[in-house]
């Protein structure tokens, strides 16, 4: 069993930056693919980024060049650095973990943290 806790959300103006953190429990953290998803009101939850245990990353086209996922296995923490934020980035952001390498199936979800980008 893995528990995930997100933090770092808030209100920011368009063009600004935020860094989200996700602290995970468990001694086998490095064996999981970690990722971030987001969900805006009335919208489907969508993939944002993922990172393999070895550090290889993938980002959705909508955030490439602006968001960067990273992880610190020693601290059991995954991060999402968000730069050049746009109003359409406004959503609840969820940390995710799974043994599925591509994170097409998520085993564990965080509770979510709100990100609001004003125009």
PDB file of C-alpha atoms in Angstrom:
ATOM      1  CA  UNK A   1       0.000   0.000   0.000  1.00  0.00           C
ATOM      2  CA  UNK A   2       1.276   3.435  -1.010  1.00  0.00           C
ATOM      3  CA  UNK A   3      -0.058   6.761   0.218  1.00  0.00           C
ATOM      4  CA  UNK A   4       0.478   9.992  -1.718  1.00  0.00           C
ATOM      5  CA  UNK A   5       0.175  13.562  -0.451  1.00  0.00           C
ATOM      6  CA  UNK A   6       0.338  16.552  -2.813  1.00  0.00           C
ATOM      7  CA  UNK A   7       1.236  20.112  -1.919  1.00  0.00           C
ATOM      8  CA  UNK A   8       2.285  23.351  -3.594  1.00  0.00           C
ATOM      9  CA  UNK A   9      -0.863  24.386  -5.415  1.00  0.00           C
ATOM     10  CA  UNK A  10      -2.234  27.900  -5.326  1.00  0.00           C
ATOM     11  CA  UNK A  11      -3.230  30.977  -7.279  1.00  0.00           C
ATOM     12  CA  UNK A  12      -0.831  32.438  -9.821  1.00  0.00           C
ATOM     13  CA  UNK A  13      -1.020  34.925 -12.679  1.00  0.00           C
ATOM     14  CA  UNK A  14      -0.626  33.806 -16.269  1.00  0.00           C
ATOM     15  CA  UNK A  15       3.048  33.477 -17.095  1.00  0.00           C
ATOM     16  CA  UNK A  16       3.953  32.624 -13.521  1.00  0.00           C
ATOM     17  CA  UNK A  17       5.332  29.469 -11.956  1.00  0.00           C
ATOM     18  CA  UNK A  18       4.481  26.901  -9.309  1.00  0.00           C
ATOM     19  CA  UNK A  19       6.157  23.736  -8.078  1.00  0.00           C
ATOM     20  CA  UNK A  20       4.024  20.840  -6.919  1.00  0.00           C
ATOM     21  CA  UNK A  21       5.345  18.167  -4.582  1.00  0.00           C
ATOM     22  CA  UNK A  22       4.084  14.675  -3.882  1.00  0.00           C
ATOM     23  CA  UNK A  23       5.358  12.801  -0.843  1.00  0.00           C
ATOM     24  CA  UNK A  24       4.949   9.036  -0.979  1.00  0.00           C
ATOM     25  CA  UNK A  25       5.036   6.347   1.661  1.00  0.00           C
ATOM     26  CA  UNK A  26       6.694   2.977   1.274  1.00  0.00           C
ATOM     27  CA  UNK A  27      10.201   1.606   0.994  1.00  0.00           C
ATOM     28  CA  UNK A  28       9.632   0.495  -2.613  1.00  0.00           C
ATOM     29  CA  UNK A  29       9.057   3.989  -4.001  1.00  0.00           C
ATOM     30  CA  UNK A  30      11.792   3.613  -6.609  1.00  0.00           C
ATOM     31  CA  UNK A  31      10.002   0.625  -8.141  1.00  0.00           C
ATOM     32  CA  UNK A  32       6.944   2.697  -9.133  1.00  0.00           C
ATOM     33  CA  UNK A  33       6.322   4.861 -12.121  1.00  0.00           C
ATOM     34  CA  UNK A  34       5.111   8.211 -10.786  1.00  0.00           C
ATOM     35  CA  UNK A  35       3.050  10.820 -12.537  1.00  0.00           C
ATOM     36  CA  UNK A  36       0.746  13.795 -12.501  1.00  0.00           C
ATOM     37  CA  UNK A  37      -2.782  14.087 -13.843  1.00  0.00           C
ATOM     38  CA  UNK A  38      -5.168  17.022 -13.751  1.00  0.00           C
ATOM     39  CA  UNK A  39      -8.905  17.558 -13.851  1.00  0.00           C
ATOM     40  CA  UNK A  40     -10.744  20.795 -14.530  1.00  0.00           C
ATOM     41  CA  UNK A  41     -14.418  21.264 -13.549  1.00  0.00           C
ATOM     42  CA  UNK A  42     -16.672  19.389 -15.948  1.00  0.00           C
ATOM     43  CA  UNK A  43     -13.693  17.837 -17.732  1.00  0.00           C
ATOM     44  CA  UNK A  44     -12.166  14.369 -17.862  1.00  0.00           C
ATOM     45  CA  UNK A  45      -9.038  13.676 -15.880  1.00  0.00           C
ATOM     46  CA  UNK A  46      -6.057  13.987 -18.213  1.00  0.00           C
ATOM     47  CA  UNK A  47      -2.453  12.869 -18.184  1.00  0.00           C
ATOM     48  CA  UNK A  48       0.165  15.544 -17.571  1.00  0.00           C
ATOM     49  CA  UNK A  49       3.515  13.806 -17.037  1.00  0.00           C
ATOM     50  CA  UNK A  50       5.158  10.599 -15.828  1.00  0.00           C
ATOM     51  CA  UNK A  51       8.588   9.530 -14.688  1.00  0.00           C
ATOM     52  CA  UNK A  52      10.030   6.026 -14.498  1.00  0.00           C
ATOM     53  CA  UNK A  53      11.989   4.822 -11.508  1.00  0.00           C
ATOM     54  CA  UNK A  54      15.199   5.309 -13.468  1.00  0.00           C
ATOM     55  CA  UNK A  55      14.356   8.901 -14.343  1.00  0.00           C
ATOM     56  CA  UNK A  56      13.080   8.727 -17.929  1.00  0.00           C
ATOM     57  CA  UNK A  57      10.193  11.174 -18.379  1.00  0.00           C
ATOM     58  CA  UNK A  58       7.249  11.841 -20.630  1.00  0.00           C
ATOM     59  CA  UNK A  59       5.080  14.967 -20.807  1.00  0.00           C
ATOM     60  CA  UNK A  60       1.764  15.661 -22.471  1.00  0.00           C
ATOM     61  CA  UNK A  61       1.980  17.793 -25.600  1.00  0.00           C
ATOM     62  CA  UNK A  62      -0.041  20.518 -23.912  1.00  0.00           C
ATOM     63  CA  UNK A  63       2.671  21.075 -21.285  1.00  0.00           C
ATOM     64  CA  UNK A  64       5.891  20.203 -23.128  1.00  0.00           C
ATOM     65  CA  UNK A  65       8.475  22.925 -22.742  1.00  0.00           C
ATOM     66  CA  UNK A  66       6.624  24.430 -19.775  1.00  0.00           C
ATOM     67  CA  UNK A  67       6.288  21.654 -17.159  1.00  0.00           C
ATOM     68  CA  UNK A  68       9.033  19.369 -15.878  1.00  0.00           C
ATOM     69  CA  UNK A  69       8.537  16.251 -13.774  1.00  0.00           C
ATOM     70  CA  UNK A  70      11.333  14.979 -11.540  1.00  0.00           C
ATOM     71  CA  UNK A  71      11.792  12.635  -8.588  1.00  0.00           C
ATOM     72  CA  UNK A  72      14.035  12.162  -5.601  1.00  0.00           C
ATOM     73  CA  UNK A  73      13.908   8.505  -4.643  1.00  0.00           C
ATOM     74  CA  UNK A  74      15.898   9.089  -1.459  1.00  0.00           C
ATOM     75  CA  UNK A  75      13.181  11.494  -0.275  1.00  0.00           C
ATOM     76  CA  UNK A  76      10.257   9.472  -1.672  1.00  0.00           C
ATOM     77  CA  UNK A  77       9.096  12.597  -3.467  1.00  0.00           C
ATOM     78  CA  UNK A  78       8.051  13.525  -6.994  1.00  0.00           C
ATOM     79  CA  UNK A  79       7.838  17.104  -8.263  1.00  0.00           C
ATOM     80  CA  UNK A  80       6.145  19.011 -11.040  1.00  0.00           C
ATOM     81  CA  UNK A  81       7.773  22.314 -11.935  1.00  0.00           C
ATOM     82  CA  UNK A  82       5.244  24.433 -13.827  1.00  0.00           C
ATOM     83  CA  UNK A  83       6.455  27.489 -15.720  1.00  0.00           C
ATOM     84  CA  UNK A  84       4.747  29.846 -18.170  1.00  0.00           C
ATOM     85  CA  UNK A  85       1.384  28.925 -16.706  1.00  0.00           C
ATOM     86  CA  UNK A  86      -1.756  29.559 -18.730  1.00  0.00           C
ATOM     87  CA  UNK A  87      -5.385  29.928 -17.621  1.00  0.00           C
ATOM     88  CA  UNK A  88      -6.152  26.596 -19.295  1.00  0.00           C
ATOM     89  CA  UNK A  89      -3.774  24.937 -16.816  1.00  0.00           C
ATOM     90  CA  UNK A  90      -6.309  25.635 -14.062  1.00  0.00           C
ATOM     91  CA  UNK A  91      -7.309  22.297 -12.541  1.00  0.00           C
ATOM     92  CA  UNK A  92      -6.959  20.002  -9.574  1.00  0.00           C
ATOM     93  CA  UNK A  93      -3.634  18.229  -9.952  1.00  0.00           C
ATOM     94  CA  UNK A  94      -3.325  14.641  -8.742  1.00  0.00           C
ATOM     95  CA  UNK A  95      -0.206  12.677  -7.989  1.00  0.00           C
ATOM     96  CA  UNK A  96      -0.279   9.080  -9.203  1.00  0.00           C
ATOM     97  CA  UNK A  97       1.763   5.921  -8.751  1.00  0.00           C
ATOM     98  CA  UNK A  98       1.709   2.514 -10.361  1.00  0.00           C
ATOM     99  CA  UNK A  99       3.633  -0.590 -11.283  1.00  0.00           C
ATOM    100  CA  UNK A 100       2.416  -0.131 -14.865  1.00  0.00           C
ATOM    101  CA  UNK A 101       5.459   1.345 -16.594  1.00  0.00           C
ATOM    102  CA  UNK A 102       3.473   3.718 -18.799  1.00  0.00           C
ATOM    103  CA  UNK A 103       1.002   4.601 -16.024  1.00  0.00           C
ATOM    104  CA  UNK A 104      -1.955   3.731 -18.224  1.00  0.00           C
ATOM    105  CA  UNK A 105      -3.289   2.046 -15.089  1.00  0.00           C
ATOM    106  CA  UNK A 106      -2.860   3.918 -11.813  1.00  0.00           C
ATOM    107  CA  UNK A 107      -2.663   1.956  -8.572  1.00  0.00           C
ATOM    108  CA  UNK A 108      -2.562   4.880  -6.131  1.00  0.00           C
ATOM    109  CA  UNK A 109      -3.880   8.445  -6.229  1.00  0.00           C
ATOM    110  CA  UNK A 110      -3.204  11.472  -4.094  1.00  0.00           C
ATOM    111  CA  UNK A 111      -6.005  13.700  -2.807  1.00  0.00           C
ATOM    112  CA  UNK A 112      -5.282  16.507  -5.268  1.00  0.00           C
ATOM    113  CA  UNK A 113      -4.083  20.094  -5.028  1.00  0.00           C
ATOM    114  CA  UNK A 114      -5.773  23.077  -6.687  1.00  0.00           C
ATOM    115  CA  UNK A 115      -3.897  25.153  -9.246  1.00  0.00           C
ATOM    116  CA  UNK A 116      -5.614  28.327 -10.433  1.00  0.00           C
ATOM    117  CA  UNK A 117      -4.107  30.542 -13.126  1.00  0.00           C
ATOM    118  CA  UNK A 118      -5.639  33.974 -13.573  1.00  0.00           C
ATOM    119  CA  UNK A 119      -5.578  35.986 -16.785  1.00  0.00           C
TER     120      UNK A 119
END
